[in-house]
GROMACS .gro file of C-alpha atoms in nm:
model
  244
    1MET     CA    1   1.637  -5.121  -2.683
    2THR     CA    2   1.637  -5.312  -2.354
    3LEU     CA    3   1.578  -5.687  -2.356
    4PRO     CA    4   1.226  -5.668  -2.200
    5LEU     CA    5   1.125  -5.395  -2.445
    6THR     CA    6   1.260  -5.595  -2.740
    7ALA     CA    7   1.075  -5.907  -2.622
    8ALA     CA    8   0.752  -5.708  -2.587
    9PHE     CA    9   0.804  -5.563  -2.937
   10PHE     CA   10   0.846  -5.912  -3.086
   11ALA     CA   11   0.536  -6.035  -2.902
   12VAL     CA   12   0.326  -5.746  -3.037
   13VAL     CA   13   0.457  -5.805  -3.390
   14PHE     CA   14   0.373  -6.176  -3.374
   15LEU     CA   15   0.024  -6.128  -3.231
   16THR     CA   16  -0.073  -5.844  -3.464
   17SER     CA   17   0.066  -6.030  -3.767
   18THR     CA   18  -0.142  -6.333  -3.666
   19LEU     CA   19  -0.450  -6.112  -3.641
   20SER     CA   20  -0.378  -5.959  -3.983
   21GLY     CA   21  -0.328  -6.307  -4.125
   22ILE     CA   22  -0.683  -6.390  -4.020
   23PHE     CA   23  -0.872  -6.067  -4.088
   24GLY     CA   24  -0.644  -5.880  -4.329
   25MET     CA   25  -0.622  -5.548  -4.141
   26ALA     CA   26  -0.696  -5.548  -3.767
   27GLY     CA   27  -0.342  -5.635  -3.664
   28GLY     CA   28  -0.195  -5.336  -3.845
   29LEU     CA   29  -0.426  -5.100  -3.659
   30ILE     CA   30  -0.315  -5.235  -3.322
   31LEU     CA   31   0.055  -5.243  -3.414
   32LEU     CA   32   0.051  -4.878  -3.518
   33GLY     CA   33  -0.120  -4.782  -3.191
   34CYS     CA   34   0.154  -4.956  -2.991
   35LEU     CA   35   0.427  -4.784  -3.193
   36LEU     CA   36   0.266  -4.442  -3.144
   37LEU     CA   37   0.305  -4.486  -2.769
   38ALA     CA   38   0.684  -4.488  -2.804
   39LEU     CA   39   0.769  -4.301  -3.125
   40PRO     CA   40   0.683  -3.976  -3.308
   41ALA     CA   41   0.404  -4.022  -3.562
   42SER     CA   42   0.616  -4.015  -3.878
   43VAL     CA   43   0.876  -4.253  -3.729
   44ALA     CA   44   0.603  -4.488  -3.602
   45ILE     CA   45   0.450  -4.494  -3.951
   46VAL     CA   46   0.786  -4.589  -4.106
   47VAL     CA   47   0.846  -4.872  -3.857
   48HIS     CA   48   0.485  -4.984  -3.902
   49GLY     CA   49   0.541  -4.982  -4.278
   50VAL     CA   50   0.850  -5.204  -4.256
   51ILE     CA   51   0.681  -5.460  -4.029
   52GLN     CA   52   0.358  -5.459  -4.226
   53LEU     CA   53   0.550  -5.488  -4.552
   54ALA     CA   54   0.692  -5.815  -4.420
   55SER     CA   55   0.359  -5.928  -4.277
   56ASN     CA   56   0.158  -5.844  -4.587
   57GLY     CA   57   0.430  -5.971  -4.817
   58SER     CA   58   0.431  -6.312  -4.651
   59ARG     CA   59   0.050  -6.318  -4.648
   60ALA     CA   60   0.041  -6.232  -5.017
   61TRP     CA   61   0.295  -6.506  -5.091
   62LEU     CA   62   0.112  -6.771  -4.890
   63SER     CA   63  -0.215  -6.682  -5.068
   64ARG     CA   64  -0.062  -6.585  -5.404
   65ARG     CA   65  -0.292  -6.806  -5.613
   66TYR     CA   66  -0.591  -6.601  -5.495
   67ILE     CA   67  -0.448  -6.257  -5.586
   68ALA     CA   68  -0.621  -6.052  -5.859
   69PRO     CA   69  -0.318  -5.880  -6.025
   70ARG     CA   70  -0.515  -5.633  -6.239
   71ILE     CA   71  -0.695  -5.495  -5.934
   72VAL     CA   72  -0.364  -5.466  -5.746
   73ALA     CA   73  -0.201  -5.272  -6.031
   74LEU     CA   74  -0.488  -5.022  -6.059
   75ILE     CA   75  -0.513  -4.959  -5.684
   76ALA     CA   76  -0.136  -4.918  -5.658
   77SER     CA   77  -0.143  -4.660  -5.939
   78GLY     CA   78  -0.403  -4.456  -5.751
   79GLY     CA   79  -0.192  -4.475  -5.436
   80ALA     CA   80   0.110  -4.338  -5.620
   81VAL     CA   81  -0.098  -4.038  -5.731
   82SER     CA   82  -0.195  -3.963  -5.370
   83ALA     CA   83   0.168  -3.987  -5.258
   84VAL     CA   84   0.275  -3.730  -5.517
   85VAL     CA   85  -0.003  -3.490  -5.412
   86LEU     CA   86   0.071  -3.519  -5.038
   87ALA     CA   87   0.444  -3.473  -5.102
   88TRP     CA   88   0.367  -3.159  -5.301
   89LEU     CA   89   0.150  -3.030  -5.013
   90GLY     CA   90   0.430  -3.104  -4.765
   91TYR     CA   91   0.208  -3.317  -4.540
   92HIS     CA   92   0.349  -3.412  -4.199
   93PRO     CA   93   0.147  -3.620  -3.948
   94ASP     CA   94   0.108  -3.592  -3.573
   95VAL     CA   95  -0.040  -3.836  -3.322
   96THR     CA   96  -0.368  -3.646  -3.289
   97ILE     CA   97  -0.437  -3.640  -3.664
   98VAL     CA   98  -0.345  -4.006  -3.701
   99SER     CA   99  -0.563  -4.112  -3.405
  100LEU     CA  100  -0.867  -3.919  -3.526
  101LEU     CA  101  -0.838  -4.046  -3.884
  102ILE     CA  102  -0.810  -4.407  -3.771
  103GLY     CA  103  -1.079  -4.358  -3.506
  104VAL     CA  104  -1.349  -4.266  -3.758
  105MET     CA  105  -1.262  -4.542  -4.008
  106PRO     CA  106  -1.458  -4.820  -3.829
  107VAL     CA  107  -1.782  -4.630  -3.894
  108LEU     CA  108  -1.746  -4.746  -4.254
  109VAL     CA  109  -1.778  -5.117  -4.167
  110TRP     CA  110  -2.123  -5.058  -4.010
  111ILE     CA  111  -2.278  -4.868  -4.302
  112PRO     CA  112  -2.519  -5.104  -4.487
  113ARG     CA  113  -2.353  -5.269  -4.786
  114ARG     CA  114  -2.648  -5.177  -5.008
  115TRP     CA  115  -2.550  -4.810  -4.973
  116PHE     CA  116  -2.230  -4.869  -5.163
  117HIS     CA  117  -2.192  -4.960  -5.526
  118PHE     CA  118  -1.814  -4.977  -5.539
  119ASP     CA  119  -1.656  -5.272  -5.713
  120ALA     CA  120  -1.277  -5.307  -5.718
  121SER     CA  121  -1.304  -5.529  -6.027
  122ARG     CA  122  -1.411  -5.220  -6.225
  123PRO     CA  123  -1.104  -5.018  -6.339
  124GLY     CA  124  -1.238  -4.676  -6.241
  125HIS     CA  125  -1.340  -4.794  -5.896
  126ALA     CA  126  -1.006  -4.967  -5.837
  127LEU     CA  127  -0.821  -4.649  -5.930
  128ALA     CA  128  -1.044  -4.442  -5.698
  129CYS     CA  129  -0.979  -4.694  -5.421
  130GLY     CA  130  -0.605  -4.642  -5.469
  131VAL     CA  131  -0.632  -4.264  -5.452
  132ILE     CA  132  -0.846  -4.263  -5.136
  133ALA     CA  133  -0.684  -4.554  -4.953
  134GLY     CA  134  -0.335  -4.451  -5.064
  135GLY     CA  135  -0.386  -4.104  -4.924
  136LEU     CA  136  -0.509  -4.243  -4.592
  137THR     CA  137  -0.221  -4.493  -4.574
  138ILE     CA  138   0.027  -4.205  -4.591
  139ALA     CA  139  -0.175  -3.962  -4.379
  140ALA     CA  140  -0.277  -4.208  -4.104
  141GLY     CA  141  -0.053  -4.509  -4.161
  142VAL     CA  142  -0.343  -4.750  -4.235
  143SER     CA  143  -0.652  -4.766  -4.457
  144GLY     CA  144  -0.794  -5.119  -4.427
  145PRO     CA  145  -1.164  -5.034  -4.363
  146THR     CA  146  -1.162  -4.795  -4.660
  147ILE     CA  147  -1.024  -5.058  -4.897
  148ASP     CA  148  -1.292  -5.301  -4.781
  149LEU     CA  149  -1.567  -5.076  -4.922
  150PHE     CA  150  -1.440  -5.146  -5.272
  151PHE     CA  151  -1.441  -5.523  -5.226
  152ILE     CA  152  -1.791  -5.583  -5.085
  153ARG     CA  153  -1.949  -5.622  -5.432
  154THR     CA  154  -1.669  -5.803  -5.613
  155GLY     CA  155  -1.800  -6.153  -5.544
  156MET     CA  156  -1.461  -6.251  -5.402
  157ASP     CA  157  -1.445  -6.493  -5.110
  158ARG     CA  158  -1.249  -6.430  -4.790
  159ARG     CA  159  -0.927  -6.583  -4.930
  160GLN     CA  160  -0.931  -6.368  -5.244
  161ILE     CA  161  -1.008  -6.056  -5.041
  162VAL     CA  162  -0.727  -6.117  -4.792
  163ALA     CA  163  -0.477  -6.213  -5.064
  164THR     CA  164  -0.554  -5.921  -5.296
  165LYS     CA  165  -0.559  -5.671  -5.009
  166ALA     CA  166  -0.226  -5.806  -4.888
  167ALA     CA  167  -0.069  -5.750  -5.230
  168VAL     CA  168  -0.214  -5.397  -5.241
  169GLN     CA  169  -0.082  -5.324  -4.893
  170VAL     CA  170   0.269  -5.443  -4.985
  171ILE     CA  171   0.287  -5.167  -5.245
  172ALA     CA  172   0.110  -4.913  -5.022
  173HIS     CA  173   0.352  -4.969  -4.734
  174ALA     CA  174   0.648  -4.947  -4.971
  175ILE     CA  175   0.524  -4.608  -5.092
  176LYS     CA  176   0.468  -4.501  -4.730
  177ILE     CA  177   0.824  -4.597  -4.632
  178ILE     CA  178   0.966  -4.397  -4.921
  179PHE     CA  179   0.743  -4.099  -4.833
  180TYR     CA  180   0.872  -4.089  -4.473
  181ALA     CA  181   1.226  -4.211  -4.545
  182GLY     CA  182   1.377  -3.904  -4.379
  183SER     CA  183   1.210  -3.992  -4.049
  184ALA     CA  184   1.387  -4.327  -4.046
  185LEU     CA  185   1.712  -4.145  -3.971
  186ALA     CA  186   1.582  -4.081  -3.618
  187LEU     CA  187   1.621  -4.450  -3.534
  188SER     CA  188   1.948  -4.593  -3.401
  189ALA     CA  189   2.133  -4.892  -3.545
  190ASP     CA  190   2.015  -5.104  -3.248
  191GLN     CA  191   1.655  -5.010  -3.313
  192TRP     CA  192   1.684  -5.099  -3.680
  193GLY     CA  193   1.846  -5.428  -3.576
  194ALA     CA  194   1.542  -5.512  -3.364
  195ILE     CA  195   1.311  -5.418  -3.652
  196ALA     CA  196   1.507  -5.644  -3.889
  197LEU     CA  197   1.477  -5.933  -3.643
  198ALA     CA  198   1.104  -5.867  -3.619
  199VAL     CA  199   1.056  -5.941  -3.990
  200PRO     CA  200   1.073  -6.323  -3.955
  201VAL     CA  201   0.855  -6.292  -3.644
  202ALA     CA  202   0.594  -6.117  -3.860
  203PHE     CA  203   0.617  -6.399  -4.113
  204LEU     CA  204   0.559  -6.662  -3.843
  205GLY     CA  205   0.258  -6.469  -3.712
  206THR     CA  206   0.113  -6.439  -4.061
  207ARG     CA  207   0.159  -6.812  -4.119
  208ALA     CA  208  -0.025  -6.888  -3.794
  209GLY     CA  209  -0.310  -6.655  -3.890
  210ASN     CA  210  -0.332  -6.802  -4.239
  211GLY     CA  211  -0.401  -7.142  -4.084
  212VAL     CA  212  -0.691  -7.000  -3.884
  213LEU     CA  213  -0.828  -6.818  -4.191
  214ARG     CA  214  -0.861  -7.147  -4.381
  215ARG     CA  215  -1.092  -7.280  -4.109
  216LEU     CA  216  -1.299  -6.962  -4.075
  217SER     CA  217  -1.632  -6.923  -4.257
  218ASN     CA  218  -1.709  -6.614  -4.465
  219ALA     CA  219  -1.985  -6.515  -4.219
  220HIS     CA  220  -1.759  -6.538  -3.914
  221PHE     CA  221  -1.483  -6.357  -4.102
  222ARG     CA  222  -1.703  -6.054  -4.168
  223TYR     CA  223  -1.862  -6.058  -3.821
  224TRP     CA  224  -1.538  -6.061  -3.624
  225THR     CA  225  -1.368  -5.813  -3.859
  226ARG     CA  226  -1.642  -5.558  -3.786
  227TRP     CA  227  -1.621  -5.588  -3.408
  228ILE     CA  228  -1.242  -5.599  -3.378
  229VAL     CA  229  -1.195  -5.298  -3.603
  230THR     CA  230  -1.469  -5.108  -3.419
  231VAL     CA  231  -1.314  -5.162  -3.075
  232VAL     CA  232  -0.967  -5.066  -3.197
  233GLY     CA  233  -1.106  -4.759  -3.375
  234ALA     CA  234  -1.290  -4.648  -3.061
  235VAL     CA  235  -0.963  -4.654  -2.866
  236TYR     CA  236  -0.795  -4.440  -3.132
  237LEU     CA  237  -1.085  -4.195  -3.141
  238ILE     CA  238  -1.082  -4.149  -2.764
  239GLN     CA  239  -0.705  -4.089  -2.771
  240GLY     CA  240  -0.741  -3.834  -3.051
  241LEU     CA  241  -1.023  -3.644  -2.881
  242MET     CA  242  -0.832  -3.636  -2.550
  243ALA     CA  243  -0.530  -3.489  -2.731
  244LEU     CA  244  -0.727  -3.198  -2.881
   0.00000   0.00000   0.00000
């Protein structure tokens, strides 16, 4: 990687990690979009997984006292089931599929909350969340808006939601990396070196975002999450439709 390209990569990682540190998912959507511009879909998903593993891992650590471990374990179990099924089906992504899947996800954040009766604190719902969100994480690389549907009736505040989702995403991204491990061989040693150096950059971005999150109200958190995710999703949807 050239020096300007490496610098741009680090800047994107920092900014998207900061955004994820505040809203819990928007940064990952943008990071994946940037990676898809330069890499094949499966390779982009692996790189995205490594960076987001660091970003979510640091976010989970910084907010560890707010994590609900039972919910994390159940959702992770459902995600493992989806990984096994998709591996058996021999699923392989392309940019069009990924863009369309991510593009329609923001619709979910605008559906009235009263329409949904999901509650991640209930074992069956948490397991279902893992199956659905885990499948989307592997198929499209991200699943944030889908996971949110299972947290809207839990009574958790913004810190608990961000912390628990971060812990769930750590496991989800780890499964995703294993699923696409073969695609990682397409990257050179220099590229992996840049990715490794981006890990502490992701941590710094997450730390910056965590500071903003502490000063953000629950109402503003939900308002800005909706609009940011919607705009990013619209860009993905347009890209996917143009590629058909």
